[in-house]
Amino acid sequence: MPENQETAGRPARLDEDSLTERAHRAVRLVAERTSTTDQVAELALAAAEQAVHPVGWFPPSLSHGQAGTALLHLYAARAGVGDREAAFEHIREAVLGTRVVPLESPGMFGGTTGLALALADCAREEPRFLPSLHRVHDQLAAQVLDSHYPAVERGLSDADYDWIGGAAGVLAHLGAVEDPSPVVREAVDRLLTYLVWLSEPPQTARTPRRWLLVPEVYPPVGDYHEKYPHGYLNLGFSHGIPGVAAALAGAAAGGHRHPGLETAVTSLTSWILTHQTSDEFGPLWPDGVPVDEDGNEQPRAHGHDQIAWCYGTAGVASALLSIARSTGDGDLLKTAVTAFEAVLRRAAHAGPMSPTLCHGQAGLLMMCRAFAPWSDSAREAIPALLDRLLDHSDEARPVVFADHEVPGNLVDDPGLLSGAAGVALAILAALNDDRPAWFRAFFAR
């Protein structure tokens, strides 16, 4: 296994020029069809009509807005298949959108953190965005300080602490801001206080961990009540404790200090490892850990692996990789790599996947690129995964790649998290030697 060097993670050589040409053509088409605000607005309206569970388009949003499409155009331009002015148009529209409908939440994928992350990447290319970036960072910090992060056992929602919209995702970005202002430092400390509290032993009966989710807070969709009648502990990267542990470890590696921080990282990581199971392919983690009526954890012997970033073994392995990199834990690094290589073996036998980032083929390709510096298997899998992802392209569709939202329903989503912009970004990451800055939206560093 290569040492901890990003340059060791270059993708396996794409010997067939046709594969690179296919990849560039697909990205170029996605960029051309999302180049203007009017195009994106029309696509977003059409996607909302197609979707069974529509997500509103909001320009400042990273997941479903022009903060996300700005990144697509920025990286397409860097690869020579797009126009950086289109990226700047999109990020300007994203910032201007906050004047029409202010961003009210600090979260990563629908709030101010995502806008700040995209704006920071654009500012690396165009320094004139730096004053706007500093303002957005201070606004984000103020939102954190004004937010109510409930420290109430048996009263938490995963949205309070998770990666998607909660404290973990915000910390992953704010904790990495270079030369932070006093208010940003104060906000980081506030986030650390909350997430360290989350990791500490509970004081309430029938509560095995402070991040326990009880039936009263379950979302109104899905089969949570049937699967977890007495509550559960979320094990997904996107909404569970792996994202929290990775964010805390990243903050510590970034030089932030807080009472109990190292202990929190250790205890959360240990809990995650405790719930590792296995199947014929290797290590496996379930989506969640049920509790019984007395609050006792009920570990599962095995379970279905989603093969996704958001939930399942790949996401847990990605969190463990981030923690290992942050702490320098070589044994944990080996555990993460072994788990992800099991995912690759499992994926070879899995059914069709959506092409998207959050829960599909592009996400698996993205994670392969993240693991490539430490895993020969991940590095060597990139060309085949890229080829398989490109098989999803359909130039007759509005944005080339359609999200398989639910079985049998395709949605022509132009966004990043579950749409064509994210697919195109994953393709470009697979072709590039350098780890892209946008990876921080999905990993803790």
mmCIF file of C-alpha atoms in Angstrom, residues 47-49 51-56 405:
data_model
loop_
_atom_site.group_PDB
_atom_site.id
_atom_site.type_symbol
_atom_site.label_atom_id
_atom_site.label_comp_id
_atom_site.label_asym_id
_atom_site.label_seq_id
_atom_site.Cartn_x
_atom_site.Cartn_y
_atom_site.Cartn_z
ATOM 1 C CA ALA A 47 -36.626 18.242 -13.254
ATOM 2 C CA ALA A 48 -39.044 19.260 -10.498
ATOM 3 C CA GLU A 49 -41.939 18.121 -12.682
ATOM 4 C CA ALA A 51 -39.343 13.992 -9.768
ATOM 5 C CA VAL A 52 -41.381 11.861 -7.389
ATOM 6 C CA HIS A 53 -39.714 13.715 -4.519
ATOM 7 C CA PRO A 54 -38.790 17.119 -5.997
ATOM 8 C CA VAL A 55 -36.093 19.244 -4.414
ATOM 9 C CA GLY A 56 -36.403 22.962 -4.975
ATOM 10 C CA GLU A 405 -34.413 8.899 -8.530
#
